[in-house]
Amino acid sequence: MQKEHLGAEFSVYDDLSELNDSDKSLLLDAQRAATTAYAPYSHFRVGAAAHLSDGRRVTGSNQENASYPVGICAERVLLSTLSSIAPNAIIATMAISYESDEVASNQPIAPCGMCRQSMVEYETRVKAPMRLILSGLSGKIYVFDSCSDLLPLAFHHYHLGK
Ligand code: THU
């Protein structure tokens, strides 16, 4: 028997002024995208913005439903939109932010488990790591080199023999 360790390093920035111009504007796009959410039930609006390897950008926001499980997170709205309009486009970086009527937006949020699974499959499919920028409207900013860092031991297509 031997012990193994799962974990990942990430960068922590104190605020927006520490980011480079491209990351800063992507995070601002994510914050803007949050305002397009349809979140009448949670009042928690999430925005995601992706910077593609060809320079294009795409955004997504959470879309809720009176039948709660029907709702879709911002990250998967973005991935589905992108996959439909530009299949296999490489996402260099995705920024995720949020605003809420009920809690302060002063700390990063991380994607939910279902979104992590989708994001890791997207990385695997296009064979390129997706950087992640996580932040609220204020406070610290977390930057990960790859979505896989957030989902170690992920379930993959090859586990199905596909
Ligand atoms: N939500 C997202 O859109 N992304 C996340 O990473 C976490 C949660 C949404 C789902 C739901 O509409 C609301 O936030 C509250 O959970």
PDB file of N, CA, C and O and ligand atoms in Angstrom, residues 42 44 46 62 64 72-75 96 109-112 115, ligand 1:
ATOM      1  N   SER A  42     -33.037  31.739  -7.595  1.00  0.00           N
ATOM      2  CA  SER A  42     -31.893  31.831  -6.669  1.00  0.00           C
ATOM      3  C   SER A  42     -31.441  33.275  -6.458  1.00  0.00           C
ATOM      4  O   SER A  42     -30.752  33.562  -5.483  1.00  0.00           O
ATOM      5  N   PHE A  44     -29.173  34.477  -7.878  1.00  0.00           N
ATOM      6  CA  PHE A  44     -27.717  34.327  -7.929  1.00  0.00           C
ATOM      7  C   PHE A  44     -27.351  34.234  -9.407  1.00  0.00           C
ATOM      8  O   PHE A  44     -27.634  33.242 -10.070  1.00  0.00           O
ATOM      9  N   VAL A  46     -24.796  34.145 -12.454  1.00  0.00           N
ATOM     10  CA  VAL A  46     -23.419  33.751 -12.770  1.00  0.00           C
ATOM     11  C   VAL A  46     -23.134  34.103 -14.227  1.00  0.00           C
ATOM     12  O   VAL A  46     -23.985  33.919 -15.097  1.00  0.00           O
ATOM     13  N   ASN A  62     -26.299  31.772 -16.265  1.00  0.00           N
ATOM     14  CA  ASN A  62     -27.204  30.703 -15.823  1.00  0.00           C
ATOM     15  C   ASN A  62     -28.648  31.003 -16.215  1.00  0.00           C
ATOM     16  O   ASN A  62     -29.096  32.147 -16.193  1.00  0.00           O
ATOM     17  N   GLU A  64     -32.362  29.635 -15.323  1.00  0.00           N
ATOM     18  CA  GLU A  64     -33.129  28.797 -14.396  1.00  0.00           C
ATOM     19  C   GLU A  64     -34.513  28.470 -14.946  1.00  0.00           C
ATOM     20  O   GLU A  64     -34.920  28.954 -16.008  1.00  0.00           O
ATOM     21  N   ILE A  72     -29.825  25.592 -16.100  1.00  0.00           N
ATOM     22  CA  ILE A  72     -28.468  25.287 -16.581  1.00  0.00           C
ATOM     23  C   ILE A  72     -27.499  26.343 -16.071  1.00  0.00           C
ATOM     24  O   ILE A  72     -27.791  27.547 -16.098  1.00  0.00           O
ATOM     25  N   CYS A  73     -26.339  25.892 -15.638  1.00  0.00           N
ATOM     26  CA  CYS A  73     -25.299  26.798 -15.137  1.00  0.00           C
ATOM     27  C   CYS A  73     -24.678  27.598 -16.287  1.00  0.00           C
ATOM     28  O   CYS A  73     -24.663  27.149 -17.439  1.00  0.00           O
ATOM     29  N   ALA A  74     -24.126  28.731 -15.927  1.00  0.00           N
ATOM     30  CA  ALA A  74     -23.499  29.627 -16.907  1.00  0.00           C
ATOM     31  C   ALA A  74     -22.410  28.925 -17.721  1.00  0.00           C
ATOM     32  O   ALA A  74     -22.312  29.102 -18.942  1.00  0.00           O
ATOM     33  N   GLU A  75     -21.615  28.108 -17.045  1.00  0.00           N
ATOM     34  CA  GLU A  75     -20.477  27.467 -17.722  1.00  0.00           C
ATOM     35  C   GLU A  75     -20.948  26.520 -18.818  1.00  0.00           C
ATOM     36  O   GLU A  75     -20.380  26.468 -19.907  1.00  0.00           O
ATOM     37  N   ILE A  96     -15.079  33.318 -14.698  1.00  0.00           N
ATOM     38  CA  ILE A  96     -16.390  33.077 -14.087  1.00  0.00           C
ATOM     39  C   ILE A  96     -16.579  34.062 -12.934  1.00  0.00           C
ATOM     40  O   ILE A  96     -15.710  34.192 -12.064  1.00  0.00           O
ATOM     41  N   ILE A 109     -16.126  32.138  -6.779  1.00  0.00           N
ATOM     42  CA  ILE A 109     -16.862  30.870  -6.741  1.00  0.00           C
ATOM     43  C   ILE A 109     -16.168  29.936  -7.718  1.00  0.00           C
ATOM     44  O   ILE A 109     -15.539  30.377  -8.681  1.00  0.00           O
ATOM     45  N   ALA A 110     -16.335  28.648  -7.461  1.00  0.00           N
ATOM     46  CA  ALA A 110     -15.773  27.644  -8.369  1.00  0.00           C
ATOM     47  C   ALA A 110     -16.924  26.902  -9.023  1.00  0.00           C
ATOM     48  O   ALA A 110     -18.010  26.799  -8.445  1.00  0.00           O
ATOM     49  N   PRO A 111     -16.725  26.402 -10.247  1.00  0.00           N
ATOM     50  CA  PRO A 111     -17.799  25.703 -10.949  1.00  0.00           C
ATOM     51  C   PRO A 111     -18.312  24.506 -10.146  1.00  0.00           C
ATOM     52  O   PRO A 111     -17.545  23.871  -9.420  1.00  0.00           O
ATOM     53  N   CYS A 112     -19.608  24.208 -10.294  1.00  0.00           N
ATOM     54  CA  CYS A 112     -20.192  23.050  -9.609  1.00  0.00           C
ATOM     55  C   CYS A 112     -19.619  21.762 -10.212  1.00  0.00           C
ATOM     56  O   CYS A 112     -18.967  21.777 -11.265  1.00  0.00           O
ATOM     57  N   CYS A 115     -20.540  20.993 -13.871  1.00  0.00           N
ATOM     58  CA  CYS A 115     -19.818  21.856 -14.817  1.00  0.00           C
ATOM     59  C   CYS A 115     -18.358  21.431 -14.932  1.00  0.00           C
ATOM     60  O   CYS A 115     -17.777  21.442 -16.014  1.00  0.00           O
TER      61      CYS A 115
HETATM   62  N1  THU B   1     -24.583  28.322 -10.930  1.00  0.00           N
HETATM   63  C1  THU B   1     -23.861  28.531 -12.068  1.00  0.00           C
HETATM   64  O1  THU B   1     -24.388  29.018 -13.077  1.00  0.00           O
HETATM   65  N2  THU B   1     -22.542  28.219 -12.062  1.00  0.00           N
HETATM   66  C2  THU B   1     -21.861  27.765 -10.979  1.00  0.00           C
HETATM   67  O2  THU B   1     -20.658  27.522 -11.088  1.00  0.00           O
HETATM   68  C3  THU B   1     -22.548  27.544  -9.705  1.00  0.00           C
HETATM   69  C4  THU B   1     -24.022  27.726  -9.726  1.00  0.00           C
HETATM   70  C5  THU B   1     -25.983  28.703 -10.914  1.00  0.00           C
HETATM   71  C6  THU B   1     -26.970  27.573 -10.875  1.00  0.00           C
HETATM   72  C7  THU B   1     -28.171  28.249 -10.272  1.00  0.00           C
HETATM   73  O3  THU B   1     -28.902  28.914 -11.308  1.00  0.00           O
HETATM   74  C8  THU B   1     -27.596  29.317  -9.363  1.00  0.00           C
HETATM   75  O4  THU B   1     -26.246  29.484  -9.768  1.00  0.00           O
HETATM   76  C9  THU B   1     -27.630  28.947  -7.901  1.00  0.00           C
HETATM   77  O5  THU B   1     -27.097  27.689  -7.686  1.00  0.00           O
END
